[in-house]
């Protein structure tokens, strides 16, 4: 059974690939692929992973930073949803989004995960993976059936 770190890292790699792809083709279709991965990823982290880490004094500061970075990404995603590829600002927003998410992933893996392993047991890390995967599954089902996701 994998841990929450394995699951999240795998998705980080997928999101990084999609960001590279989007920057290459500049399309709104590619942007939506990022959104479809990044929305539930951030939501799942905020629902299951961050709350557990926030209980650890040594991690509190890092997690509050992580929430801010999520909010930056969410704001950019929201703005871009209302834009068209041909808009003047599209390319710069896309590169801002890439920078912002790349930075966050880097911080999460090199700082948050690195520290979290010292405080979360293997069992807890596996249990969080299960919860996250289950959440993700129901989120994607809702997307497919058009039900509200929150
Ligand atoms: Fe993440
Ligand atoms: Fe995150």
mmCIF file of C-alpha atoms and ligand atoms in Angstrom:
data_model
loop_
_atom_site.group_PDB
_atom_site.id
_atom_site.type_symbol
_atom_site.label_atom_id
_atom_site.label_comp_id
_atom_site.label_asym_id
_atom_site.label_seq_id
_atom_site.Cartn_x
_atom_site.Cartn_y
_atom_site.Cartn_z
ATOM 1 C CA UNK A 1 0.000 0.000 0.000
ATOM 2 C CA UNK A 2 1.364 3.405 -0.962
ATOM 3 C CA UNK A 3 1.597 6.408 1.281
ATOM 4 C CA UNK A 4 0.016 9.820 0.855
ATOM 5 C CA UNK A 5 3.443 11.082 -0.289
ATOM 6 C CA UNK A 6 3.568 8.533 -3.139
ATOM 7 C CA UNK A 7 0.066 9.408 -4.285
ATOM 8 C CA UNK A 8 0.617 13.162 -4.161
ATOM 9 C CA UNK A 9 4.045 12.965 -5.823
ATOM 10 C CA UNK A 10 2.626 10.955 -8.691
ATOM 11 C CA UNK A 11 -0.002 13.635 -9.238
ATOM 12 C CA UNK A 12 2.617 16.394 -8.972
ATOM 13 C CA UNK A 13 4.492 14.750 -11.842
ATOM 14 C CA UNK A 14 1.312 14.578 -13.903
ATOM 15 C CA UNK A 15 0.511 18.226 -13.159
ATOM 16 C CA UNK A 16 4.069 19.299 -14.071
ATOM 17 C CA UNK A 17 3.782 17.478 -17.402
ATOM 18 C CA UNK A 18 0.444 19.133 -18.108
ATOM 19 C CA UNK A 19 1.901 22.553 -17.270
ATOM 20 C CA UNK A 20 4.774 21.995 -19.697
ATOM 21 C CA UNK A 21 2.305 20.881 -22.334
ATOM 22 C CA UNK A 22 0.085 23.925 -21.744
ATOM 23 C CA UNK A 23 2.997 26.303 -22.011
ATOM 24 C CA UNK A 24 3.977 24.718 -25.311
ATOM 25 C CA UNK A 25 0.591 24.863 -26.990
ATOM 26 C CA UNK A 26 -0.962 27.745 -25.044
ATOM 27 C CA UNK A 27 -4.415 26.225 -25.432
ATOM 28 C CA UNK A 28 -7.394 26.522 -23.144
ATOM 29 C CA UNK A 29 -7.960 22.783 -23.527
ATOM 30 C CA UNK A 30 -4.555 22.169 -21.961
ATOM 31 C CA UNK A 31 -5.385 24.672 -19.242
ATOM 32 C CA UNK A 32 -8.564 22.749 -18.396
ATOM 33 C CA UNK A 33 -6.569 19.538 -18.087
ATOM 34 C CA UNK A 34 -4.440 21.257 -15.429
ATOM 35 C CA UNK A 35 -7.529 22.525 -13.655
ATOM 36 C CA UNK A 36 -9.112 19.084 -13.650
ATOM 37 C CA UNK A 37 -6.057 17.667 -11.887
ATOM 38 C CA UNK A 38 -5.143 20.610 -9.679
ATOM 39 C CA UNK A 39 -8.617 21.367 -8.245
ATOM 40 C CA UNK A 40 -9.224 17.982 -6.567
ATOM 41 C CA UNK A 41 -5.540 17.701 -5.664
ATOM 42 C CA UNK A 42 -5.590 20.934 -3.669
ATOM 43 C CA UNK A 43 -9.018 20.163 -2.247
ATOM 44 C CA UNK A 44 -7.926 16.703 -1.109
ATOM 45 C CA UNK A 45 -4.757 18.034 0.490
ATOM 46 C CA UNK A 46 -6.744 20.675 2.330
ATOM 47 C CA UNK A 47 -9.347 18.163 3.442
ATOM 48 C CA UNK A 48 -7.157 15.328 4.684
ATOM 49 C CA UNK A 49 -3.450 16.081 4.611
ATOM 50 C CA UNK A 50 -2.938 19.663 5.775
ATOM 51 C CA UNK A 51 -5.257 19.458 8.831
ATOM 52 C CA UNK A 52 -3.209 16.565 10.226
ATOM 53 C CA UNK A 53 0.039 18.425 9.628
ATOM 54 C CA UNK A 54 -1.252 21.639 11.133
ATOM 55 C CA UNK A 55 -1.500 19.888 14.458
ATOM 56 C CA UNK A 56 2.269 19.646 14.498
ATOM 57 C CA UNK A 57 3.785 22.868 15.816
ATOM 58 C CA UNK A 58 6.915 22.521 13.665
ATOM 59 C CA UNK A 59 4.824 22.303 10.512
ATOM 60 C CA UNK A 60 2.290 25.032 11.150
ATOM 61 C CA UNK A 61 4.212 27.807 9.418
ATOM 62 C CA UNK A 62 4.898 25.686 6.335
ATOM 63 C CA UNK A 63 1.268 24.699 6.046
ATOM 64 C CA UNK A 64 0.030 28.235 6.335
ATOM 65 C CA UNK A 65 2.419 29.090 3.493
ATOM 66 C CA UNK A 66 1.060 26.134 1.505
ATOM 67 C CA UNK A 67 -2.524 27.393 1.913
ATOM 68 C CA UNK A 68 -1.428 30.792 0.592
ATOM 69 C CA UNK A 69 0.207 29.158 -2.411
ATOM 70 C CA UNK A 70 -2.950 27.151 -3.087
ATOM 71 C CA UNK A 71 -4.959 30.356 -2.947
ATOM 72 C CA UNK A 72 -2.627 32.036 -5.431
ATOM 73 C CA UNK A 73 -3.040 29.117 -7.827
ATOM 74 C CA UNK A 74 -6.810 29.060 -7.337
ATOM 75 C CA UNK A 75 -7.062 32.783 -8.068
ATOM 76 C CA UNK A 76 -5.061 32.382 -11.271
ATOM 77 C CA UNK A 77 -7.154 29.389 -12.336
ATOM 78 C CA UNK A 78 -10.350 31.330 -11.654
ATOM 79 C CA UNK A 79 -9.112 34.309 -13.686
ATOM 80 C CA UNK A 80 -8.042 32.114 -16.564
ATOM 81 C CA UNK A 81 -11.372 30.322 -16.709
ATOM 82 C CA UNK A 82 -12.927 33.627 -17.680
ATOM 83 C CA UNK A 83 -10.331 34.362 -20.355
ATOM 84 C CA UNK A 84 -9.774 33.233 -23.931
ATOM 85 C CA UNK A 85 -6.546 32.015 -25.490
ATOM 86 C CA UNK A 86 -6.474 35.083 -27.699
ATOM 87 C CA UNK A 87 -6.607 37.480 -24.758
ATOM 88 C CA UNK A 88 -3.542 39.621 -24.437
ATOM 89 C CA UNK A 89 -2.814 38.432 -20.918
ATOM 90 C CA UNK A 90 -3.395 34.736 -21.539
ATOM 91 C CA UNK A 91 0.231 33.735 -22.133
ATOM 92 C CA UNK A 92 1.533 35.678 -19.148
ATOM 93 C CA UNK A 93 -1.173 34.262 -16.854
ATOM 94 C CA UNK A 94 -0.295 30.781 -18.036
ATOM 95 C CA UNK A 95 3.366 31.261 -17.287
ATOM 96 C CA UNK A 96 2.468 32.757 -13.896
ATOM 97 C CA UNK A 97 0.356 29.694 -13.189
ATOM 98 C CA UNK A 98 3.213 27.401 -14.157
ATOM 99 C CA UNK A 99 5.659 29.305 -11.957
ATOM 100 C CA UNK A 100 3.271 29.370 -9.060
ATOM 101 C CA UNK A 101 2.416 25.664 -9.167
ATOM 102 C CA UNK A 102 5.998 24.538 -9.911
ATOM 103 C CA UNK A 103 7.167 26.514 -6.895
ATOM 104 C CA UNK A 104 4.475 25.073 -4.658
ATOM 105 C CA UNK A 105 5.189 21.485 -5.713
ATOM 106 C CA UNK A 106 8.890 22.058 -5.068
ATOM 107 C CA UNK A 107 8.203 23.438 -1.588
ATOM 108 C CA UNK A 108 5.738 20.715 -0.773
ATOM 109 C CA UNK A 109 8.063 17.898 -1.737
ATOM 110 C CA UNK A 110 11.292 19.348 -0.384
ATOM 111 C CA UNK A 111 9.950 20.867 2.832
ATOM 112 C CA UNK A 112 6.469 19.649 3.785
ATOM 113 C CA UNK A 113 6.905 15.958 2.898
ATOM 114 C CA UNK A 114 10.452 15.906 4.234
ATOM 115 C CA UNK A 115 9.284 17.121 7.621
ATOM 116 C CA UNK A 116 5.990 15.273 7.687
ATOM 117 C CA UNK A 117 7.680 11.861 7.532
ATOM 118 C CA UNK A 118 9.194 12.607 10.939
ATOM 119 C CA UNK A 119 5.805 13.167 12.511
ATOM 120 C CA UNK A 120 3.380 10.872 10.722
ATOM 121 C CA UNK A 121 3.583 7.137 11.210
ATOM 122 C CA UNK A 122 3.742 4.836 8.203
ATOM 123 C CA UNK A 123 0.213 3.639 9.059
ATOM 124 C CA UNK A 124 -1.132 7.176 9.155
ATOM 125 C CA UNK A 125 0.557 7.990 5.837
ATOM 126 C CA UNK A 126 -1.097 4.926 4.291
ATOM 127 C CA UNK A 127 -4.483 5.714 5.819
ATOM 128 C CA UNK A 128 -4.298 9.257 4.414
ATOM 129 C CA UNK A 129 -3.518 7.811 0.984
ATOM 130 C CA UNK A 130 -6.666 5.686 1.182
ATOM 131 C CA UNK A 131 -8.832 8.627 2.240
ATOM 132 C CA UNK A 132 -7.363 10.806 -0.475
ATOM 133 C CA UNK A 133 -7.866 8.191 -3.205
ATOM 134 C CA UNK A 134 -11.451 7.625 -2.114
ATOM 135 C CA UNK A 135 -12.157 11.360 -2.130
ATOM 136 C CA UNK A 136 -10.569 11.695 -5.565
ATOM 137 C CA UNK A 137 -12.654 8.833 -6.931
ATOM 138 C CA UNK A 138 -15.927 10.352 -5.785
ATOM 139 C CA UNK A 139 -14.850 13.788 -7.021
ATOM 140 C CA UNK A 140 -14.135 12.448 -10.509
ATOM 141 C CA UNK A 141 -17.446 10.542 -10.513
ATOM 142 C CA UNK A 142 -19.275 13.720 -9.703
ATOM 143 C CA UNK A 143 -17.486 15.549 -12.496
ATOM 144 C CA UNK A 144 -18.524 12.831 -14.933
ATOM 145 C CA UNK A 145 -22.147 12.825 -13.849
ATOM 146 C CA UNK A 146 -22.316 16.608 -13.621
ATOM 147 C CA UNK A 147 -23.135 16.664 -9.911
ATOM 148 C CA UNK A 148 -21.802 19.525 -7.806
ATOM 149 C CA UNK A 149 -18.361 18.695 -6.427
ATOM 150 C CA UNK A 150 -18.415 20.613 -3.174
HETATM 151 FE FE1 LIG B 1 0.471 18.815 -3.771
HETATM 152 FE FE1 LIG B 2 -0.413 21.562 -2.245
#
